[in-house]
Structure formats: structure tokens, C-alpha cells
Amino acid sequence: MNIAGLTLPDIAGLLVGTFLTLCVFSYLLGDNALFRLATHIFIGVASAYVAVTAWFNVIWPKLILPVLNWETGSISILNYLIPLLLSILLLFKLVPRLSTLGSPVMAYLVGIGAATAIGGGVMGTLFPQVAATINLFDSDSAGGGIFWLLIIESSFILVGTLSALIYFHFGARSPHGGPPQRAIWIDGISNIGKYFIAVTFGALFAGVLTAALTALVERWNFILSFILSFFSWLI
Amino acid sequence: MSEVQCSHCGKENPPDLEICQHCQSPLVAPQQPEELADVPPEGPLSELTGIIPIESAVNEITIPKPYSVKVRVSESQRANVRLLENLTKEGVRPPSRERAPGVTIQQALRILTAMALILAISWGIIFDTPSFQLPSADARISEFSEHIITLPESAPVLLAFEYEPGFSSELEPSMTIILDQLLSRGAYPVLVSTTPTGVVQGQRAIGLLNQKAGRVYEAPSDYINLGYIPGGATGLNSFNAGIRSTFPLEANGNQVWALPPLQNVNSLSDFNLVIVFTDSTETARSWIEQVGTDLQDTPLLMVASAQAEPLINPYYNSDPRQVDGLIAGLAGGAAYETYTGGMEVSRPLWGAFNMSVVVAAGLILFGGLVSVIGAAYKSESNGPSGH
């Protein structure tokens, strides 16, 4: 970073960035006015940015401009008028007395969202991943290698998958009127699954920690570089 | 006594039952003709026949049997419930405006941890530690690069910027190198995002490349930023179903699909490559589930944050592959930098990053040891009887 070569807006940006980063770091000392100032600015800027993006990337080019530029013989104007009408109806959700007018649109959104998620989950994750677990034992698709090593590795993954799935089976019966209990074999397998799940959580935690440390390193590098270059520029 | 017939299912039941043992309907004992003929001896209903005396109904009212509503739980389940209660209590407690006098142990620990990390990071930044060399590239990295360097000239490439600004430090090293590889080979990147901030992240990535590599890549001659796809997974599904109808016009009203590199692009499978830069498992899954299944021969590559890697890995390691290439975190970016041997993007952060990881691991280990010793000391001081 060389301050001498920067323009005034660049320097202003650096100063604001450094100040706001230090404000966020001040949370180490507990909740304080500087931290709250930074979070309020962040929320305000983020909300404004989302509103501007929605207008310039969605509402104007995809809803209003096509209606204004519509020509006879091109795509039916209903393709734009129906979404426009539904959008207006959705706004009625803001008025408690008229909110029922927006309910069909909301129901449509929820239905479409659920159908997309379920369809995608089944066809894009569930079936392919089940097939992948089965294919683990296919030595041809595994690309050769030592056969017994392949079997051990595949069996390990299969045991992990099945035992983790069985861990989430909570069906129980009450033998002789006693407290509900899971079947002994389900209990045994779910105990194995518990360790696989623990390892998965460990990997996820390590990933989150690594991501957070990278962000901290980049921010501290930014502040340190700014301070060092500022003093070298002064001297 | 004779058996009672259920008025609901018609089956016989023992006389002492109040509920049918077959269909669980309430049982009514058969009324005797003489009972129906009872005449109340006195009172306002004295002359009426065929009524049920009120005394019998009142006399039958009894206190209902107490049924236990206690859940039978084991000791370990009880312990888990207590733990959850404590956690939720911590979570919903409103912040106290009254400051405790002095510094609490928790505050002191938090400051000490932060100081240890910041000192380690400063050390790594100021004294570029030579022992932390950039990681070497493995087969995963070379496979990823192979997809890019084999692209034909003017090949349209779809780039999805699906990350928040907080994760840019992790993704920018690999992203800058990939963009440089694409643009220097004459490929035509098309930028999209399903997150509002992704739109500006894509623009920033091009600006960063121009600044670092000293080049001037401009839209729409070198690339195009289509912008934001609203609706999350549903929007992505719609984008996959009809890219031209999802983006009929550019944000400034220009015709996008008349541009020479995009004239033959009618569906996502017409792109030569799709690369997703993401910080979240949800967005990665949306791309795999909504788009990946229809891409046919077009490879789907991912550059992911380290926090999303564990859950994207199964899609990369599956057979057949659902993700054709994966680079994750700063470490992945550093390995990609070693492999391509181009710009130094992750190098300035690499030493500090490693120092911080070592210190964080040490702190976790130290904290664990202190907890174990503390627990052992506590149980010893309580004595073998637990008092």
C-alpha cells in the first residue's frame, strides 16, 4: 500500500474502512457505542444496497421496461402484467386489514419454493448420492487400485452413511408398559453413527474457524499495512 | 352379568369395561325397561315418565383418575435437557446495561485470546515467515486448471458470484487467478449472482484483476455482468429453464443476447464452463441441484470457502461426479497460485494465516487441557462419595 500514489477518495475509503474495522474489533471490550455505530451503518448500507439492486436489476429491467417497450406481435404482454399484478397484491401483506389479498400470492410462492427444493433435493442430491454410495463398491468405476483397500474404504463409508442415518431414527416401543426404548440393534448402530457425526461436526467447525481466521488475517493485514504506510508517508 | 354389546361396532365386551375393547367407543349399558319406567317420586317432574332421575347422574360424577404426564427419561437425557436449558437461558437473556465492576474472567480470556491471535498474525505479516511455504498442488488443482486452459477462444463461461463480502479474502486469491486465466485466453465471462451482494463482488473481482495484473478488461467487450437472479433456488431453476427469458435485457436496457459471444447461447449447457464462487453450502447445493443436473457435458466447477468445503466434497468425490472441480479456502487458492505460477495473491496472507491457525489450535488444546484438569480437580475435591 502506497499512500502517496492514492487519490483523495481512495484515502477517504481507507480511513473509513480502518475506522469501521476498529469499531467492530472494539466488541472485544464488550458491547459499546462504536460497535453499535458500525453495525447500524452496516445494516443501513446493506438495506439500501439491496433496495437499489432490486430496483435496477429486477423491477426496472424485468418488469417495467418490458411493459414500456412492449410491441404488438412480440411476447404476450400478459407475461409481464400477471407478475406485476401479483407483485402489487403481495404489497397488501403490509396492510393488516387487506393482508388476505396477498395470501394467494404468498401461498403460490411457498408452494413453488417447496416444490423446487424437494424436486432438486431428490433428483440432485438424494438419488445421485445413494447411487454414489452404491458405486463405491464398483472396482471399474473406482479406476482400479488394490481391491481389498477399495473394499475397506467403501465399507467404511457405507458404515458411516448407514449408521449416521440410523442415528436419526427415533422410533421406540414400550415393552411391558415400561419406558419407550429403541431396539437394541438400532441403539448399537446409532452409537457408531454418533462418532461419525461428531467427526463431521469437527470438520465443519474447523472449516468455519479457518474461514473466520482468514477474514481476521485479511482485516488485520489491511489495518497494519495502512498504519505502516501512513507513518512511512509522514516520515 | 351378561356381556355388553358395543353400540358402535356391535361386538361383545365384558360387563366391567367402560370403553369398547375393539373400537374404543364409550360403552352404554343396555337400559332395562323397568328403569325407563321409573317415575320420580316428587318434585316438578313427578308426573312425567321415561326420564332419567338427576340424582343418578350427579352420583356418578367422580374425580377423574390421575394419569401421569411425566416423560420417562434417562439420566443422560436429563443432563442433555439441563445443558440445553442453560444454553437457551444464555441466548435469550437481555443484555445487561449495568456493568460489573472490573473485568470478568470471560472478558479477560476473550481479550487474551484475541491478543494472542493478533500478535501471531502481526508476526506473520511483518516477518514473512519462510518456513510457511505455499502448499504444493495436487491432482485436484491440476484437474481444475485443465478445464480452464483447454477452453477454446471466445468460449462463453458462466461465473456465479455467490459470497458475502466477509469471505472475499478467502476466495479472491483463486478467483483473481482464474479470471486472469480465462480473460487472457480470450474466454468471455458472463457474471451472475443469486445474492444481491454477489453482483458487486463480480464487478470488484474484475477491478481487482485490472489493478493487480495491470490490464483493462471492460464490459461488454471482454465480459458481461448480467446481475442478480432473484428468488434463490426457484430463481435458479427459472434461469436454468430459460436464460434468455430470465435476462431479457441488461440492467441499462441493452440487448444482452445479441453480443457475438452469446449469440449461440440458448441454454446453460451452451456455456463451455460454469464456475461457482460460493461461501455457503446452501447456494452450492442450489447450483448442483437446480443447474448441475441439466448441464450435460458442460463441467461445473466450484471455488468454495473452507466452511462450505466439507459438505461440497461428497458431490466432488461421488461417482459420477456432480462437481467436476473444487478449490477450497485460502489453502486451495495458495495451491492454485503455486500451480499456475502467476500473480502473488495469497502469498502476503499465507504466513500470517498459518501462524493464526497454529495459535488457534494451541489455544483450543490448552483450553481443553485446562478443562480436563479442572474437572479432575473438582471431582477429587468432592471426594469419592460425590459430596
XYZ file of C-alpha atoms in Angstrom:
622
model
C 0.000 0.000 0.000
C 1.455 3.355 -1.027
C -0.487 6.344 0.238
C 1.465 8.823 -1.883
C 0.034 7.342 -5.066
C -3.591 7.334 -3.924
C -6.326 9.816 -4.775
C -8.338 11.649 -2.124
C -11.425 9.351 -2.437
C -9.121 6.314 -2.076
C -7.594 7.727 1.106
C -11.063 8.573 2.435
C -12.155 4.997 1.714
C -9.110 3.636 3.524
C -9.738 5.841 6.550
C -13.415 4.890 6.746
C -12.560 1.191 6.268
C -9.905 1.295 9.003
C -12.179 3.186 11.405
C -15.125 0.810 10.898
C -12.905 -2.282 11.235
C -11.543 -0.949 14.535
C -15.114 -0.208 15.644
C -16.048 -3.858 15.063
C -12.893 -5.057 16.836
C -13.861 -2.903 19.845
C -16.505 -5.530 20.659
C -13.665 -7.414 22.339
C -14.035 -4.954 25.193
C -17.772 -5.604 25.341
C -20.809 -4.032 23.726
C -20.109 -0.332 23.171
C -21.248 2.705 21.193
C -18.569 2.324 18.495
C -19.561 -1.266 17.779
C -23.227 -0.312 17.634
C -22.404 2.575 15.301
C -20.612 0.193 12.921
C -23.455 -2.335 12.953
C -26.099 0.368 12.388
C -24.131 1.758 9.439
C -23.735 -1.762 8.051
C -27.446 -2.545 8.318
C -28.419 0.781 6.768
C -25.984 0.477 3.875
C -26.870 -3.183 3.253
C -30.623 -2.436 3.209
C -30.171 0.489 0.858
C -27.930 -1.580 -1.390
C -30.463 -4.433 -1.582
C -33.246 -1.956 -2.414
C -31.187 -0.365 -5.194
C -30.193 -3.788 -6.578
C -33.806 -4.954 -6.550
C -34.885 -1.847 -8.464
C -32.093 -1.681 -11.048
C -31.585 -5.435 -11.541
C -35.089 -6.800 -11.206
C -38.052 -4.420 -11.085
C -36.948 -1.928 -13.742
C -35.347 -4.196 -16.399
C -37.534 -7.280 -15.924
C -40.929 -5.846 -15.074
C -41.365 -2.213 -16.050
C -39.055 -1.803 -19.060
C -40.557 -4.774 -20.983
C -44.062 -3.345 -20.438
C -42.948 0.093 -21.637
C -41.110 -1.352 -24.644
C -43.796 -3.881 -25.484
C -44.645 -4.157 -29.176
C -47.588 -5.950 -30.771
C -46.641 -9.372 -32.036
C -43.809 -9.908 -29.541
C -44.185 -11.951 -26.324
C -47.679 -11.641 -24.835
C -47.956 -8.665 -22.523
C -49.684 -10.956 -20.021
C -46.236 -12.452 -19.320
C -45.380 -9.157 -17.654
C -48.773 -7.927 -16.468
C -49.542 -11.036 -14.395
C -46.281 -10.826 -12.389
C -46.880 -7.088 -11.982
C -50.392 -7.729 -10.634
C -49.134 -10.469 -8.282
C -46.374 -8.158 -7.028
C -48.920 -5.446 -6.274
C -51.130 -7.966 -4.443
C -48.125 -9.046 -2.369
C -47.706 -5.459 -1.181
C -51.106 -5.734 0.532
C -49.440 -8.008 3.112
C -48.096 -4.786 4.610
C -51.658 -3.605 5.444
C -53.163 -5.827 8.169
C -56.789 -5.209 7.061
C -56.072 -6.107 3.431
C -53.389 -8.721 4.001
C -55.665 -11.555 2.841
C -55.362 -10.177 -0.711
C -51.681 -11.072 -0.614
C -52.210 -14.543 0.829
C -52.785 -16.369 -2.506
C -49.535 -14.892 -3.837
C -47.724 -15.943 -0.675
C -49.211 -19.437 -0.968
C -48.040 -19.589 -4.579
C -44.519 -18.536 -3.550
C -44.345 -21.085 -0.737
C -45.711 -23.859 -2.960
C -43.291 -23.133 -5.792
C -40.390 -22.816 -3.342
C -41.187 -26.121 -1.653
C -41.668 -27.929 -4.965
C -38.337 -26.617 -6.296
C -36.475 -27.531 -3.125
C -37.978 -31.032 -2.893
C -37.554 -31.780 -6.596
C -33.969 -30.541 -6.548
C -33.171 -32.372 -3.323
C -34.492 -35.696 -4.583
C -33.128 -35.565 -8.117
C -29.951 -33.611 -7.396
C -28.807 -34.962 -4.041
C -30.709 -37.976 -2.768
C -30.686 -40.218 -5.838
C -27.172 -39.325 -7.071
C -25.648 -39.664 -3.591
C -27.347 -43.021 -2.979
C -26.063 -44.163 -6.369
C -22.580 -42.860 -5.489
C -22.589 -44.828 -2.218
C -23.546 -47.984 -4.135
C -20.961 -47.301 -6.853
C -18.187 -47.218 -4.243
C -18.004 -50.998 -4.485
C -17.658 -50.931 -8.265
C -13.947 -51.505 -8.884
C -14.252 -50.493 -12.556
C -15.590 -47.028 -11.845
C -13.115 -46.604 -8.953
C -10.343 -46.698 -11.538
C -8.525 -49.806 -10.411
C -6.302 -49.855 -7.312
C -5.864 -52.553 -4.707
C -9.126 -54.481 -4.414
C -9.149 -55.084 -0.656
C -8.229 -51.454 0.039
C -11.182 -50.402 -2.094
C -13.463 -52.745 -0.147
C -12.221 -51.454 3.215
C -12.606 -47.806 2.187
C -16.036 -48.381 0.652
C -17.227 -50.376 3.656
C -16.053 -47.632 5.996
C -18.009 -45.007 4.047
C -21.055 -47.289 3.870
C -20.972 -47.946 7.626
C -20.632 -44.210 8.266
C -23.540 -43.359 5.979
C -25.890 -46.011 7.338
C -25.027 -45.566 10.997
C -25.402 -41.761 10.746
C -28.792 -42.224 9.087
C -29.894 -44.734 11.736
C -28.846 -42.299 14.473
C -31.786 -40.125 13.375
C -34.287 -42.963 13.736
C -36.232 -42.184 16.880
C -38.949 -44.863 16.710
C -39.383 -46.629 20.076
C -41.671 -49.141 21.739
C -42.765 -49.610 25.338
C -42.069 -53.228 26.279
C -44.406 -54.427 29.092
C -45.622 -50.919 29.797
C -42.113 -49.697 30.639
C -40.410 -46.573 29.309
C -40.179 -46.350 25.486
C -36.952 -47.870 24.218
C -35.304 -48.145 20.837
C -34.491 -51.612 19.597
C -31.106 -52.785 20.899
C -29.601 -53.175 17.427
C -30.755 -49.674 16.398
C -29.281 -48.272 19.597
C -25.969 -50.037 18.933
C -25.677 -48.818 15.345
C -26.724 -45.288 16.243
C -23.907 -45.220 18.807
C -21.462 -45.845 15.952
C -23.229 -43.166 13.889
C -22.739 -40.726 16.749
C -18.963 -40.852 16.264
C -19.225 -40.272 12.509
C -21.496 -37.283 13.163
C -19.028 -35.970 15.747
C -16.201 -36.172 13.210
C -18.391 -34.338 10.656
C -19.119 -31.573 13.156
C -15.400 -31.376 13.889
C -14.647 -30.913 10.174
C -17.367 -28.272 9.872
C -16.076 -26.422 12.925
C -12.526 -26.492 11.568
C -13.821 -25.087 8.269
C -15.734 -22.270 9.979
C -12.729 -21.450 12.185
C -10.401 -21.386 9.162
C -12.774 -19.086 7.252
C -13.036 -16.741 10.236
C -9.257 -16.704 10.731
C -8.720 -15.848 7.056
C -11.101 -12.889 7.388
C -9.293 -11.749 10.548
C -5.880 -12.073 8.860
C -7.038 -10.038 5.840
C -8.550 -7.284 8.023
C -5.526 -7.043 10.291
C -3.259 -7.030 7.253
C -5.329 -4.128 5.879
C -5.073 -2.119 9.112
C -1.393 -2.840 9.644
C -0.494 -2.000 6.050
C -2.443 1.252 6.294
C -0.754 2.277 9.549
C 2.734 1.351 8.329
C 2.331 3.146 5.001
C 0.789 6.176 6.722
C 3.801 6.545 9.023
C 6.283 5.960 6.209
C 4.459 8.648 4.187
C 4.661 11.080 7.143
C 8.383 10.442 7.599
C -73.765 -60.446 34.363
C -74.199 -60.613 30.604
C -71.730 -59.131 28.185
C -72.263 -55.613 26.880
C -72.695 -55.054 23.174
C -70.956 -52.015 21.686
C -73.441 -49.664 20.034
C -70.719 -48.560 17.588
C -69.112 -51.769 16.300
C -71.651 -54.293 17.572
C -69.091 -56.566 19.251
C -69.408 -58.079 22.719
C -67.411 -56.720 25.683
C -67.003 -57.819 29.322
C -69.545 -56.029 31.560
C -66.966 -54.210 33.714
C -65.492 -52.226 30.762
C -66.479 -48.605 30.136
C -64.804 -48.438 26.699
C -65.164 -50.974 23.879
C -62.040 -53.114 23.690
C -62.483 -53.425 19.906
C -63.182 -49.896 18.706
C -62.515 -47.785 21.854
C -66.016 -46.218 21.725
C -67.752 -45.498 25.067
C -69.957 -48.413 26.148
C -73.518 -47.786 27.285
C -75.112 -50.497 29.369
C -78.445 -51.760 27.941
C -81.301 -49.942 29.571
C -83.765 -52.029 31.442
C -87.471 -51.395 30.698
C -88.251 -51.050 34.373
C -85.598 -48.357 34.798
C -87.165 -46.412 31.921
C -90.492 -46.724 33.596
C -89.177 -45.167 36.814
C -91.192 -42.171 37.874
C -89.575 -39.564 40.063
C -91.485 -39.710 43.326
C -91.591 -35.984 43.922
C -90.543 -32.629 42.614
C -91.531 -30.739 39.468
C -91.039 -33.833 37.259
C -93.088 -36.118 39.466
C -95.814 -36.762 36.930
C -93.517 -37.349 33.932
C -92.462 -40.840 32.795
C -89.406 -42.137 30.916
C -86.911 -39.611 32.300
C -83.627 -40.313 33.969
C -83.524 -39.215 37.592
C -80.996 -36.446 38.069
C -79.670 -37.988 41.303
C -78.186 -40.928 39.420
C -76.257 -38.614 37.056
C -74.969 -36.495 39.923
C -73.960 -39.531 41.938
C -71.935 -40.904 39.046
C -69.680 -37.856 38.891
C -66.316 -38.885 40.260
C -62.881 -37.326 40.302
C -61.062 -38.417 37.148
C -58.270 -40.858 37.622
C -54.895 -39.149 37.738
C -52.781 -40.107 34.727
C -49.084 -39.403 34.858
C -47.897 -36.841 32.283
C -44.261 -37.221 33.262
C -41.959 -38.240 30.454
C -39.801 -41.183 31.331
C -36.279 -40.075 30.581
C -32.890 -41.486 31.344
C -30.208 -39.667 33.349
C -28.180 -38.803 30.250
C -31.281 -37.328 28.590
C -31.920 -35.311 31.738
C -28.338 -33.980 31.548
C -28.854 -33.009 27.900
C -32.055 -31.161 28.758
C -30.273 -29.250 31.538
C -27.478 -28.336 29.102
C -29.966 -27.109 26.504
C -31.831 -25.094 29.133
C -28.630 -23.406 30.203
C -27.703 -22.652 26.602
C -31.092 -21.140 25.783
C -31.067 -19.151 29.006
C -27.753 -17.622 27.914
C -29.122 -16.912 24.452
C -32.318 -15.101 25.419
C -31.001 -13.168 28.377
C -31.317 -9.449 27.546
C -28.010 -7.606 27.622
C -27.484 -6.006 30.969
C -26.782 -2.290 30.873
C -25.204 -2.435 34.296
C -21.512 -3.064 34.042
C -19.977 -5.467 36.502
C -17.149 -3.872 38.440
C -13.757 -4.702 36.943
C -13.067 -7.216 34.225
C -14.738 -10.622 34.379
C -12.790 -13.811 33.713
C -14.675 -14.316 30.460
C -13.776 -10.829 29.228
C -10.151 -11.306 30.226
C -9.998 -14.642 28.396
C -11.593 -13.129 25.308
C -9.098 -10.259 25.243
C -6.158 -12.587 25.868
C -7.254 -14.921 23.058
C -7.654 -12.003 20.669
C -4.271 -10.571 21.647
C -2.568 -13.926 21.088
C -4.130 -14.219 17.643
C -3.396 -10.626 16.652
C 0.234 -10.922 17.805
C 0.659 -14.117 15.790
C -0.916 -12.536 12.712
C 1.191 -9.370 13.055
C 4.297 -11.507 13.338
C 3.332 -13.377 10.187
C 2.662 -10.153 8.273
C 5.721 -8.177 9.379
C 8.257 -11.014 9.383
C 7.322 -13.049 6.348
C 7.985 -16.483 7.886
C 9.935 -18.526 5.336
C 9.008 -21.824 6.985
C 5.446 -21.417 5.728
C 5.864 -22.109 2.041
C 2.862 -22.085 -0.264
C 1.338 -25.580 -0.474
C 2.133 -27.718 -3.462
C -0.582 -28.504 -5.981
C -2.217 -31.919 -6.057
C -4.285 -33.705 -8.722
C -7.390 -31.796 -7.710
C -5.742 -28.469 -8.546
C -4.281 -29.639 -11.870
C -7.655 -31.094 -12.923
C -9.322 -27.784 -12.141
C -6.798 -25.830 -14.180
C -7.083 -28.297 -17.063
C -10.747 -27.370 -17.513
C -9.751 -23.725 -17.999
C -6.658 -23.982 -20.146
C -8.389 -26.264 -22.665
C -11.140 -23.727 -23.373
C -11.427 -22.521 -26.991
C -11.130 -18.809 -27.759
C -14.263 -16.662 -27.186
C -15.792 -19.539 -25.224
C -18.700 -18.280 -23.104
C -18.110 -19.099 -19.433
C -20.738 -18.599 -16.739
C -19.349 -17.273 -13.450
C -21.620 -17.186 -10.391
C -20.509 -14.931 -7.536
C -22.332 -16.306 -4.516
C -20.481 -14.973 -1.500
C -20.738 -12.212 1.052
C -18.007 -9.563 1.278
C -16.697 -11.092 4.513
C -15.450 -14.129 2.598
C -13.713 -12.231 -0.192
C -10.307 -12.655 1.487
C -10.691 -16.427 1.194
C -11.995 -16.592 -2.352
C -10.255 -13.677 -4.051
C -6.817 -15.301 -4.442
C -8.087 -18.225 -6.513
C -10.755 -16.090 -8.191
C -8.266 -13.468 -9.430
C -6.018 -16.131 -10.940
C -8.944 -17.966 -12.555
C -10.309 -14.732 -14.050
C -6.861 -13.879 -15.382
C -6.561 -17.345 -16.919
C -9.978 -17.013 -18.564
C -9.611 -13.481 -19.902
C -6.041 -13.900 -21.108
C -7.203 -16.928 -23.145
C -9.969 -14.920 -24.775
C -12.858 -16.606 -22.975
C -15.978 -14.495 -22.446
C -17.105 -14.483 -18.785
C -20.798 -13.933 -18.059
C -21.311 -12.850 -14.431
C -24.451 -13.664 -12.435
C -25.440 -13.998 -8.774
C -28.390 -15.165 -6.699
C -27.288 -12.931 -3.804
C -27.596 -9.152 -4.048
C -24.008 -8.581 -2.901
C -22.685 -11.051 -5.478
C -23.388 -8.569 -8.273
C -20.926 -6.071 -6.880
C -18.473 -8.828 -5.891
C -18.190 -9.854 -9.543
C -17.539 -6.281 -10.576
C -14.976 -5.904 -7.805
C -13.206 -9.083 -8.947
C -12.699 -7.648 -12.436
C -11.494 -4.357 -10.958
C -9.060 -6.197 -8.708
C -7.692 -8.148 -11.656
C -7.252 -4.967 -13.685
C -5.389 -3.425 -10.759
C -3.165 -6.421 -9.955
C -2.384 -7.572 -13.483
C -2.247 -4.067 -14.973
C -4.885 -4.852 -17.594
C -8.021 -3.075 -18.777
C -10.886 -5.518 -19.146
C -14.148 -3.758 -19.904
C -17.804 -4.682 -20.329
C -19.329 -5.624 -22.714
C -16.331 -6.201 -24.990
C -14.444 -8.537 -22.594
C -17.174 -9.708 -20.196
C -20.774 -9.031 -19.229
C -22.382 -8.709 -15.798
C -25.972 -9.938 -16.108
C -26.646 -9.108 -12.473
C -28.912 -10.504 -9.832
C -31.138 -13.584 -10.180
C -33.946 -13.124 -7.624
C -35.739 -15.990 -5.906
C -32.873 -18.183 -4.656
C -33.252 -21.816 -5.753
C -36.517 -21.053 -7.571
C -34.867 -18.227 -9.487
C -32.007 -20.521 -10.384
C -34.467 -23.117 -11.629
C -36.111 -20.471 -13.804
C -32.687 -19.313 -15.041
C -31.908 -22.898 -16.000
C -35.250 -23.300 -17.761
C -34.808 -20.166 -19.856
C -31.733 -17.978 -19.575
C -32.931 -15.570 -22.251
C -36.320 -15.040 -20.650
C -34.748 -14.604 -17.183
C -32.435 -11.897 -18.509
C -34.255 -10.348 -21.486
C -32.291 -7.117 -21.121
C -29.202 -5.823 -19.373
C -29.722 -3.512 -16.382
C -29.229 -0.483 -18.666
C -31.788 -1.767 -21.187
C -29.315 -3.132 -23.764
C -29.900 -6.394 -25.595
C -27.578 -8.970 -23.986
C -28.012 -11.928 -26.290
C -27.123 -10.025 -29.457
C -23.480 -9.826 -28.317
C -21.283 -12.009 -30.615
C -20.016 -14.467 -27.931
C -23.577 -15.050 -26.663
C -25.473 -15.366 -29.946
C -25.383 -19.175 -29.833
C -26.124 -19.452 -26.122
C -29.711 -20.630 -25.657
C -29.359 -22.750 -22.522
C -26.865 -23.237 -19.724
C -25.412 -26.293 -21.445
C -24.292 -23.966 -24.289
C -21.706 -22.436 -21.955
C -18.300 -24.106 -22.136
C -17.822 -23.938 -18.385
C -19.765 -22.987 -15.258
C -17.790 -21.814 -12.210
C -19.484 -21.028 -8.885
C -17.674 -18.963 -6.241
C -19.517 -19.620 -3.006
C -19.263 -19.297 0.749
C -22.303 -21.356 1.644
C -23.367 -24.948 1.312
C -26.943 -23.920 0.522
C -26.016 -21.938 -2.579
C -23.622 -24.647 -3.716
C -26.394 -27.216 -3.329
C -28.832 -24.999 -5.221
C -26.447 -24.829 -8.177
C -25.807 -28.578 -8.085
C -29.476 -29.494 -7.708
C -31.129 -26.922 -9.959
C -28.478 -26.454 -12.646
C -25.927 -29.273 -12.426
C -28.413 -31.967 -13.421
C -29.072 -30.295 -16.824
C -25.554 -29.234 -17.782
C -24.840 -32.344 -19.886
C -21.163 -32.085 -20.996
C -20.519 -28.655 -19.513
C -18.286 -29.014 -16.437
C -19.472 -27.469 -13.167
C -16.546 -26.180 -11.070
C -16.654 -24.692 -7.595
C -14.410 -22.340 -5.651
C -15.676 -22.570 -2.085
C -14.959 -21.173 1.333
C -13.316 -23.589 3.772
C -16.518 -23.585 5.814
C -18.534 -24.954 2.882
C -15.938 -27.496 1.713
C -16.863 -30.466 3.956
C -20.404 -30.549 2.597
C -19.450 -29.948 -1.064
C -16.799 -32.685 -1.010
C -19.311 -35.575 -1.367
C -20.545 -34.054 -4.649
C -16.959 -33.818 -5.892
C -15.924 -37.297 -4.734
C -19.080 -39.026 -5.949
C -19.164 -41.346 -8.914
C -20.297 -39.956 -11.330
C -19.069 -36.541 -10.238
C -21.645 -33.852 -9.624
C -18.959 -31.193 -9.201
C -16.121 -31.532 -11.701
C -13.570 -29.391 -9.878
C -13.203 -27.969 -6.388
C -10.842 -25.432 -4.834
C -11.490 -24.583 -1.196
C -10.356 -21.828 1.109
C -7.161 -19.844 1.232
C -5.148 -23.075 1.178
C -6.771 -24.094 -2.116
C -6.111 -20.646 -3.545
C -2.481 -20.790 -2.444
C -2.043 -24.223 -4.054
C -3.615 -22.905 -7.264
C -1.200 -19.976 -7.151
C 1.734 -22.412 -6.846
C 0.431 -24.452 -9.774
C -0.164 -21.546 -12.147
C 2.930 -19.641 -11.002
C 1.338 -16.309 -11.899
C 0.311 -13.450 -9.669
C 1.145 -13.396 -5.957
C -2.294 -13.022 -4.428
C -2.416 -15.337 -1.425
C 1.319 -15.107 -0.613
C 1.006 -11.919 1.547
C -1.556 -13.607 3.803
C -0.162 -17.127 3.860
C 2.435 -16.782 6.656
C 0.047 -14.866 8.921
C -2.740 -17.355 8.206
C -0.554 -20.298 9.220
C 0.605 -18.540 12.365
C -3.017 -17.846 13.326
C -4.030 -21.478 12.704
C -1.150 -22.732 14.894
C -2.058 -20.323 17.698
C -5.795 -21.148 17.435
C -5.064 -24.882 17.584
C -2.763 -24.310 20.567
C -5.421 -22.278 22.373
C -8.055 -24.960 21.792
C -5.700 -27.641 23.064
C -4.714 -25.548 26.074
C -8.357 -24.786 26.871
C -9.234 -28.470 26.621
C -6.394 -29.433 28.957
C -7.396 -26.774 31.499
C -10.986 -28.059 31.388
C -9.891 -31.665 31.909
C -7.558 -30.762 34.794
C -10.236 -28.521 36.320
C -12.841 -31.283 36.113
C -10.425 -33.815 37.639
C -9.513 -31.423 40.462
C -13.181 -30.715 41.127
C -14.146 -34.377 41.289
C -11.178 -35.095 43.559
C -12.065 -32.259 45.928
C -15.678 -33.505 46.015
C -14.392 -36.865 47.207
C -15.285 -40.370 46.066
C -18.808 -40.124 47.514
C -19.511 -37.162 45.335
C -20.129 -34.780 48.297
